[in-house]
Amino acid sequence: MQIEHLGIINDRDRATGGPGSGKGTQCIKIVETFGFRHLSAGDLLRREIASNSADGAMILNTIKEGKIVPSEVTVKLIQKEMELSENHKFLIDGFPRTEENRIAFEQIIGVEPNVVLFFDCPEEEMVKRVLNRNQGRVDDNLETIRKRLKVFEALNLPVINYYSQRGKLYKINAIGTVDEIFEQVHPVFRAFEQVVG
């Protein structure tokens, strides 16, 4: 498997963090502008749940509890999609969320991301966005959202610090219109393409 560019999108609030910061919306704009293949860890997990497999049942129970799915399960789903793609530029949305995720990803896939975007959004705004998106997801309720934010806060900071120390982290203010936020995202990918292109 050849990987030309790899970007990772993550999100968090200064104090807590996570779901509903607008990363999925920005991924669509990045794909349209820069030609990446978008892989959403959450979408891949939900698709596995819908397949009614044994892994799907385990994933569903884990998500309902507001916990993180085992790293190997998520990485293998991502790897399968990468291997099936004819594109060599990947944008991975919502993964890694823990240091264990990061290590498993880099060991199994064999690469580090070139760019990591970090969407910074206040907790109240994330809760409001998740509740308003009304996608019918099993984890889009107030109790589960609060659990997800606590889990995110506890586990994501080491990943953010790791990529920051390696000079790969770009913090994006996730408050504003979609276009205002993309004005911050665009130069990161434009500069990166010029360096490696």
Coordinates of N, CA and C in Angstrom, one line a residue:
M1 N 0.8 -1.2 0.0 CA 0.0 0.0 0.0 C 0.9 1.2 0.0
Q2 N 0.7 2.1 -1.0 CA 1.5 3.4 -1.1 C 0.6 4.5 -0.5
I3 N 1.3 5.3 0.4 CA 0.6 6.5 0.9 C 1.4 7.7 0.6
E4 N 0.8 8.6 -0.2 CA 1.4 9.8 -0.6 C 1.3 10.9 0.5
H5 N 0.1 11.1 1.0 CA -0.2 12.2 2.0 C -1.1 11.5 3.0
L6 N -0.9 11.9 4.2 CA -1.8 11.4 5.3 C -2.1 12.5 6.2
G7 N -3.3 12.9 6.4 CA -3.7 13.9 7.3 C -4.7 13.3 8.3
I8 N -4.6 13.8 9.5 CA -5.5 13.3 10.6 C -6.2 14.5 11.1
I9 N -7.5 14.3 11.3 CA -8.4 15.3 11.9 C -8.8 14.9 13.3
N10 N -8.6 15.7 14.2 CA -9.1 15.4 15.6 C -9.7 16.7 16.1
D11 N -10.3 16.6 17.3 CA -11.0 17.8 17.8 C -11.0 17.7 19.3
R12 N -11.0 18.9 19.9 CA -11.1 18.9 21.4 C -11.3 20.3 21.9
D13 N -11.8 20.5 23.0 CA -12.0 21.7 23.7 C -10.8 21.9 24.6
R14 N -10.5 23.1 25.0 CA -9.4 23.4 25.9 C -9.5 22.6 27.2
A15 N -10.7 22.4 27.7 CA -10.9 21.7 29.0 C -11.4 20.3 28.8
T16 N -12.3 20.1 27.8 CA -12.8 18.7 27.7 C -12.6 18.2 26.3
G17 N -13.6 18.3 25.4 CA -13.3 18.1 24.0 C -14.1 17.1 23.3
G18 N -14.0 17.2 21.9 CA -14.5 16.1 21.1 C -15.5 16.3 20.1
P19 N -16.6 15.4 20.2 CA -17.6 15.3 19.2 C -18.3 16.6 19.0
G20 N -18.6 16.9 17.7 CA -19.4 18.1 17.4 C -18.6 19.4 17.2
S21 N -17.3 19.2 16.9 CA -16.5 20.4 16.7 C -16.5 20.9 15.2
G22 N -17.1 20.1 14.4 CA -17.2 20.5 13.0 C -16.2 19.8 12.1
K23 N -15.5 18.8 12.6 CA -14.4 18.2 11.8 C -14.9 17.5 10.5
G24 N -16.1 16.8 10.6 CA -16.6 16.1 9.5 C -17.0 17.1 8.4
T25 N -17.5 18.2 8.7 CA -17.8 19.3 7.7 C -16.6 19.8 7.0
Q26 N -15.5 20.0 7.8 CA -14.3 20.5 7.2 C -13.6 19.4 6.4
C27 N -13.8 18.2 6.7 CA -13.2 17.1 5.9 C -13.8 17.1 4.5
I28 N -15.1 17.4 4.4 CA -15.7 17.4 3.1 C -15.0 18.5 2.2
K29 N -14.8 19.7 2.9 CA -14.2 20.8 2.1 C -12.7 20.4 1.8
I30 N -12.0 19.7 2.6 CA -10.6 19.3 2.3 C -10.6 18.4 1.2
V31 N -11.5 17.4 1.2 CA -11.6 16.4 0.1 C -11.9 17.1 -1.2
E32 N -12.8 18.0 -1.2 CA -13.2 18.7 -2.5 C -12.1 19.6 -3.0
T33 N -11.3 20.2 -2.1 CA -10.3 21.1 -2.5 C -8.9 20.4 -2.8
F34 N -8.6 19.4 -2.0 CA -7.2 18.8 -2.2 C -7.2 17.4 -2.7
G35 N -8.4 16.8 -2.9 CA -8.4 15.4 -3.5 C -8.1 14.3 -2.6
F36 N -8.2 14.4 -1.3 CA -7.9 13.3 -0.4 C -9.1 12.3 -0.4
R37 N -8.8 11.1 0.0 CA -9.8 10.1 0.3 C -10.1 10.2 1.8
H38 N -11.4 10.5 2.1 CA -11.8 10.8 3.5 C -12.2 9.4 4.1
L39 N -11.6 9.1 5.2 CA -12.0 7.9 6.0 C -12.4 8.4 7.4
S40 N -13.6 8.2 7.7 CA -14.2 8.6 9.0 C -14.2 7.3 9.9
A41 N -13.4 7.3 10.9 CA -13.3 6.2 11.8 C -14.7 5.9 12.4
G42 N -15.5 6.9 12.7 CA -16.8 6.7 13.2 C -17.8 6.1 12.2
D43 N -17.7 6.5 10.9 CA -18.5 5.9 9.9 C -18.1 4.5 9.6
L44 N -16.8 4.2 9.7 CA -16.4 2.8 9.5 C -16.9 1.9 10.6
L45 N -16.9 2.4 11.8 CA -17.4 1.6 13.0 C -18.9 1.4 12.8
R46 N -19.6 2.5 12.5 CA -21.1 2.4 12.3 C -21.5 1.4 11.2
R47 N -20.7 1.4 10.1 CA -20.9 0.5 9.0 C -20.7 -1.0 9.5
E48 N -19.7 -1.2 10.3 CA -19.4 -2.5 10.9 C -20.6 -2.9 11.8
I49 N -21.1 -2.0 12.6 CA -22.3 -2.3 13.5 C -23.5 -2.8 12.6
A50 N -23.7 -2.0 11.5 CA -24.8 -2.3 10.6 C -24.7 -3.7 9.9
S51 N -23.4 -4.2 9.8 CA -23.2 -5.5 9.2 C -23.7 -6.7 10.1
N52 N -24.0 -6.4 11.3 CA -24.4 -7.4 12.3 C -23.4 -8.5 12.5
S53 N -22.1 -8.1 12.4 CA -21.0 -9.1 12.7 C -20.8 -9.1 14.2
A54 N -20.0 -10.1 14.6 CA -19.6 -10.1 16.1 C -18.9 -8.9 16.5
D55 N -17.9 -8.4 15.6 CA -17.2 -7.1 15.9 C -18.2 -6.0 16.0
G56 N -19.2 -6.0 15.1 CA -20.2 -4.9 15.1 C -21.0 -4.9 16.4
A57 N -21.4 -6.0 17.0 CA -22.1 -6.1 18.3 C -21.2 -5.5 19.4
M58 N -19.9 -5.9 19.4 CA -19.0 -5.5 20.4 C -18.8 -3.9 20.3
I59 N -18.7 -3.5 19.1 CA -18.5 -2.0 18.8 C -19.7 -1.3 19.3
L60 N -20.9 -1.8 19.0 CA -22.1 -1.1 19.5 C -22.2 -1.0 21.0
N61 N -21.9 -2.1 21.7 CA -21.9 -2.0 23.2 C -20.9 -1.0 23.7
T62 N -19.7 -1.0 23.1 CA -18.6 -0.1 23.6 C -19.1 1.3 23.4
I63 N -19.6 1.7 22.2 CA -20.1 3.0 21.9 C -21.2 3.5 22.9
K64 N -22.1 2.5 23.1 CA -23.2 2.9 24.0 C -22.8 3.2 25.4
E65 N -21.6 2.6 25.8 CA -21.1 2.9 27.1 C -20.2 4.2 27.1
G66 N -20.1 4.8 25.9 CA -19.3 6.0 25.8 C -17.8 5.7 25.8
K67 N -17.4 4.5 25.6 CA -16.0 4.1 25.6 C -15.4 4.1 24.2
I68 N -14.0 3.9 24.2 CA -13.3 3.9 22.9 C -13.2 2.4 22.4
V69 N -13.5 2.2 21.2 CA -13.4 0.8 20.6 C -11.9 0.4 20.6
P70 N -11.6 -0.9 20.8 CA -10.3 -1.4 20.8 C -9.5 -0.9 19.5
S71 N -8.3 -0.5 19.7 CA -7.5 0.1 18.6 C -7.4 -0.8 17.4
E72 N -7.1 -2.1 17.6 CA -6.8 -3.0 16.5 C -8.1 -3.1 15.6
V73 N -9.2 -3.1 16.2 CA -10.5 -3.2 15.4 C -10.6 -2.0 14.5
T74 N -10.4 -0.8 15.0 CA -10.6 0.4 14.2 C -9.5 0.5 13.2
V75 N -8.2 0.2 13.6 CA -7.1 0.3 12.6 C -7.3 -0.6 11.5
K76 N -7.8 -1.8 11.8 CA -8.0 -2.8 10.7 C -9.1 -2.4 9.7
L77 N -10.1 -1.7 10.2 CA -11.2 -1.2 9.4 C -10.6 -0.1 8.5
I78 N -9.8 0.8 9.0 CA -9.1 1.9 8.3 C -8.2 1.3 7.2
Q79 N -7.4 0.3 7.7 CA -6.4 -0.3 6.8 C -7.1 -0.9 5.5
K80 N -8.2 -1.6 5.8 CA -9.0 -2.3 4.7 C -9.4 -1.2 3.7
E81 N -10.0 -0.1 4.2 CA -10.4 0.9 3.3 C -9.2 1.6 2.5
M82 N -8.1 1.7 3.1 CA -6.9 2.3 2.5 C -6.4 1.4 1.4
E83 N -6.4 0.1 1.7 CA -5.9 -0.9 0.7 C -6.9 -1.0 -0.5
L84 N -8.2 -0.8 -0.3 CA -9.1 -0.9 -1.4 C -9.2 0.4 -2.3
S85 N -8.6 1.5 -1.8 CA -8.6 2.8 -2.5 C -7.6 2.9 -3.5
E86 N -7.9 3.6 -4.6 CA -6.9 3.9 -5.7 C -6.2 5.2 -5.4
N87 N -6.8 5.9 -4.4 CA -6.2 7.2 -4.0 C -5.0 6.9 -3.0
H88 N -4.0 7.8 -3.1 CA -2.9 7.6 -2.2 C -2.8 8.7 -1.2
K89 N -3.8 9.6 -1.1 CA -3.9 10.7 -0.2 C -5.1 10.4 0.7
F90 N -4.8 10.3 2.0 CA -5.9 9.9 3.0 C -6.0 11.0 4.1
L91 N -7.3 11.2 4.4 CA -7.7 12.1 5.4 C -8.5 11.3 6.4
I92 N -7.9 11.0 7.6 CA -8.5 10.2 8.6 C -9.2 11.1 9.6
D93 N -10.5 10.9 9.8 CA -11.3 11.7 10.6 C -11.6 11.0 12.0
G94 N -11.2 11.6 13.1 CA -11.6 11.1 14.4 C -10.7 10.0 14.9
F95 N -9.5 9.8 14.4 CA -8.6 8.8 14.9 C -7.2 9.2 14.6
P96 N -6.3 8.9 15.5 CA -6.3 8.3 16.8 C -6.9 9.2 17.9
R97 N -7.5 8.6 18.9 CA -8.1 9.3 20.0 C -7.3 9.1 21.3
T98 N -6.5 8.0 21.3 CA -5.7 7.7 22.4 C -4.2 7.4 22.0
E99 N -3.3 7.4 22.9 CA -1.9 7.0 22.7 C -1.9 5.6 22.2
E100 N -2.7 4.7 22.7 CA -2.7 3.3 22.2 C -3.2 3.3 20.8
N101 N -4.2 4.1 20.4 CA -4.7 4.2 19.0 C -3.5 4.6 18.1
R102 N -2.8 5.6 18.6 CA -1.7 6.2 17.7 C -0.7 5.1 17.5
I103 N -0.2 4.5 18.5 CA 0.8 3.5 18.4 C 0.4 2.3 17.5
A104 N -0.9 1.8 17.7 CA -1.4 0.7 16.9 C -1.5 1.1 15.5
F105 N -2.0 2.3 15.2 CA -2.1 2.8 13.8 C -0.7 2.8 13.1
E106 N 0.2 3.5 13.8 CA 1.6 3.6 13.2 C 2.2 2.2 13.0
Q107 N 2.0 1.3 13.9 CA 2.6 0.0 13.8 C 1.9 -0.9 12.7
I108 N 0.6 -0.8 12.7 CA -0.1 -1.7 11.7 C 0.0 -1.0 10.3
I109 N -0.3 0.3 10.2 CA -0.3 0.9 8.9 C 1.2 1.2 8.4
G110 N 2.0 1.5 9.4 CA 3.5 1.7 9.0 C 3.8 3.1 8.7
V111 N 3.0 4.1 9.0 CA 3.3 5.5 8.7 C 2.8 6.4 9.8
E112 N 3.4 7.6 9.8 CA 2.8 8.7 10.7 C 2.1 9.6 9.8
P113 N 1.2 10.4 10.3 CA 0.5 11.4 9.5 C 1.5 12.6 9.2
N114 N 1.3 13.2 8.1 CA 2.1 14.4 7.7 C 1.5 15.6 8.4
V115 N 0.2 15.7 8.6 CA -0.5 16.8 9.2 C -1.5 16.3 10.2
V116 N -1.7 17.0 11.3 CA -2.7 16.7 12.3 C -3.4 18.0 12.6
L117 N -4.7 18.1 12.2 CA -5.5 19.2 12.6 C -6.3 19.0 13.9
F118 N -6.3 20.0 14.7 CA -6.9 19.9 16.0 C -7.9 21.0 16.1
F119 N -9.2 20.7 16.1 CA -10.3 21.6 16.1 C -10.6 22.0 17.6
D120 N -10.4 23.2 18.0 CA -10.6 23.7 19.3 C -12.0 24.3 19.4
C121 N -12.9 23.7 20.3 CA -14.3 24.2 20.3 C -14.8 24.1 21.8
P122 N -15.5 25.1 22.3 CA -16.0 25.0 23.6 C -17.0 23.8 23.8
E123 N -17.0 23.2 25.0 CA -17.8 22.1 25.2 C -19.3 22.4 25.0
E124 N -19.8 23.5 25.4 CA -21.2 23.9 25.2 C -21.6 23.9 23.7
E125 N -20.7 24.4 22.9 CA -20.9 24.5 21.5 C -21.0 23.0 20.9
M126 N -20.0 22.2 21.3 CA -20.0 20.8 20.8 C -21.3 20.1 21.2
V127 N -21.7 20.2 22.4 CA -23.0 19.5 22.8 C -24.1 20.0 22.0
K128 N -24.2 21.3 21.8 CA -25.3 21.9 21.0 C -25.3 21.4 19.6
R129 N -24.1 21.3 19.0 CA -24.0 20.8 17.6 C -24.4 19.4 17.5
V130 N -23.9 18.5 18.4 CA -24.2 17.1 18.3 C -25.7 16.9 18.5
L131 N -26.3 17.6 19.4 CA -27.8 17.4 19.6 C -28.6 17.9 18.5
N132 N -28.1 18.9 17.8 CA -28.8 19.5 16.6 C -28.6 18.8 15.3
R133 N -27.5 18.0 15.2 CA -27.3 17.3 13.9 C -28.3 16.3 13.6
N134 N -29.0 15.7 14.6 CA -30.1 14.8 14.4 C -29.9 13.8 13.3
Q135 N -28.8 13.0 13.5 CA -28.5 12.0 12.5 C -29.0 10.6 12.9
G136 N -29.7 10.5 14.1 CA -30.3 9.3 14.5 C -29.3 8.3 15.0
R137 N -28.1 8.8 15.4 CA -27.0 8.0 15.9 C -27.3 7.5 17.3
V138 N -27.0 6.3 17.7 CA -27.2 5.8 19.0 C -26.5 6.6 20.1
D139 N -25.4 7.2 19.7 CA -24.6 8.0 20.7 C -24.9 9.5 20.7
D140 N -25.9 9.9 20.0 CA -26.2 11.3 20.0 C -27.3 11.7 21.0
N141 N -27.0 11.4 22.3 CA -27.9 11.8 23.4 C -27.1 12.5 24.4
L142 N -27.7 13.3 25.3 CA -27.0 14.1 26.2 C -26.1 13.3 27.1
E143 N -26.6 12.2 27.7 CA -25.8 11.4 28.6 C -24.6 10.8 28.0
T144 N -24.8 10.2 26.8 CA -23.6 9.6 26.1 C -22.7 10.7 25.6
I145 N -23.1 11.8 25.2 CA -22.3 12.9 24.7 C -21.4 13.3 25.9
R146 N -21.9 13.5 27.1 CA -21.1 13.9 28.2 C -20.1 12.8 28.6
K147 N -20.4 11.6 28.5 CA -19.5 10.5 28.7 C -18.4 10.5 27.7
R148 N -18.8 10.8 26.4 CA -17.8 10.8 25.3 C -16.8 12.0 25.5
L149 N -17.3 13.1 26.0 CA -16.4 14.2 26.3 C -15.4 14.0 27.4
K150 N -15.9 13.3 28.5 CA -15.0 12.9 29.6 C -13.9 11.9 29.1
V151 N -14.3 10.9 28.3 CA -13.4 10.0 27.8 C -12.4 10.7 26.9
F152 N -12.9 11.5 26.1 CA -12.0 12.3 25.1 C -11.0 13.1 25.9
E153 N -11.4 13.8 26.9 CA -10.5 14.7 27.7 C -9.4 13.8 28.3
A154 N -9.8 12.7 28.9 CA -8.8 11.9 29.6 C -7.8 11.2 28.7
L155 N -8.2 10.9 27.5 CA -7.4 10.0 26.7 C -6.7 10.8 25.5
N156 N -7.2 11.9 25.1 CA -6.7 12.5 23.8 C -5.5 13.4 24.0
L157 N -5.3 14.0 25.2 CA -4.2 15.0 25.4 C -2.8 14.4 25.0
P158 N -2.5 13.2 25.4 CA -1.2 12.6 25.1 C -0.9 12.6 23.5
V159 N -2.0 12.3 22.8 CA -1.9 12.2 21.3 C -1.6 13.6 20.8
I160 N -2.3 14.6 21.3 CA -2.2 16.0 20.8 C -0.8 16.4 21.2
N161 N -0.3 16.1 22.4 CA 1.0 16.6 22.8 C 2.1 15.9 21.9
Y162 N 1.9 14.6 21.6 CA 2.9 13.9 20.8 C 3.1 14.5 19.4
Y163 N 2.0 14.8 18.7 CA 2.0 15.4 17.4 C 2.5 16.8 17.5
S164 N 2.2 17.5 18.5 CA 2.6 18.9 18.7 C 4.2 18.9 18.8
Q165 N 4.7 18.0 19.6 CA 6.2 17.9 19.8 C 6.9 17.6 18.5
R166 N 6.2 16.9 17.6 CA 6.8 16.5 16.3 C 6.6 17.5 15.2
G167 N 5.9 18.7 15.6 CA 5.7 19.7 14.6 C 4.6 19.4 13.6
K168 N 3.7 18.5 13.9 CA 2.7 18.1 12.9 C 1.3 18.6 13.3
L169 N 1.2 19.2 14.4 CA -0.2 19.6 14.9 C -0.5 21.1 14.5
Y170 N -1.7 21.3 14.0 CA -2.1 22.6 13.6 C -3.5 22.8 14.4
K171 N -3.5 23.8 15.3 CA -4.7 24.1 16.1 C -5.6 25.0 15.3
I172 N -6.9 24.6 15.1 CA -7.9 25.4 14.4 C -9.0 25.9 15.4
N173 N -9.3 27.1 15.3 CA -10.4 27.7 16.1 C -11.7 27.2 15.4
A174 N -12.5 26.4 16.1 CA -13.6 25.8 15.5 C -14.9 26.6 15.7
I175 N -14.8 27.9 16.1 CA -16.0 28.7 16.2 C -16.0 29.7 15.0
G176 N -17.2 29.7 14.4 CA -17.3 30.6 13.2 C -18.1 29.8 12.2
T177 N -18.3 30.4 11.0 CA -19.0 29.8 9.9 C -18.1 28.7 9.3
V178 N -18.7 27.8 8.6 CA -17.9 26.7 7.9 C -16.8 27.4 7.1
D179 N -17.1 28.4 6.3 CA -16.1 29.1 5.5 C -15.0 29.8 6.3
E180 N -15.4 30.4 7.4 CA -14.4 31.1 8.3 C -13.4 30.0 8.8
I181 N -13.9 28.9 9.2 CA -13.0 27.9 9.8 C -12.2 27.3 8.7
F182 N -12.7 27.1 7.5 CA -11.9 26.6 6.4 C -10.8 27.6 6.0
E183 N -11.0 28.8 6.2 CA -9.9 29.8 5.9 C -8.7 29.5 6.7
Q184 N -8.9 28.9 7.9 CA -7.7 28.5 8.7 C -7.1 27.2 8.3
V185 N -8.0 26.3 7.8 CA -7.6 25.0 7.4 C -6.8 25.0 6.0
H186 N -7.3 25.8 5.1 CA -6.8 25.8 3.7 C -5.3 26.0 3.6
P187 N -4.8 27.0 4.3 CA -3.3 27.3 4.2 C -2.5 26.1 4.7
V188 N -3.0 25.4 5.7 CA -2.2 24.2 6.2 C -2.0 23.2 5.1
F189 N -3.0 22.8 4.4 CA -2.9 21.8 3.4 C -2.2 22.4 2.2
R190 N -2.5 23.7 1.8 CA -1.8 24.3 0.7 C -0.3 24.3 0.9
A191 N 0.1 24.7 2.1 CA 1.6 24.8 2.4 C 2.2 23.4 2.4
F192 N 1.4 22.4 2.9 CA 1.9 21.0 3.0 C 2.1 20.5 1.5
E193 N 1.1 20.7 0.7 CA 1.2 20.2 -0.7 C 2.4 20.8 -1.4
Q194 N 2.7 22.1 -1.2 CA 3.8 22.8 -1.8 C 5.2 22.2 -1.3
V195 N 5.2 21.8 0.0 CA 6.4 21.2 0.5 C 6.7 19.8 0.0
V196 N 5.7 18.9 -0.1 CA 5.9 17.6 -0.5 C 5.6 17.4 -2.0
G197 N 4.9 18.3 -2.6 CA 4.5 18.2 -4.1 C 5.7 18.5 -4.9

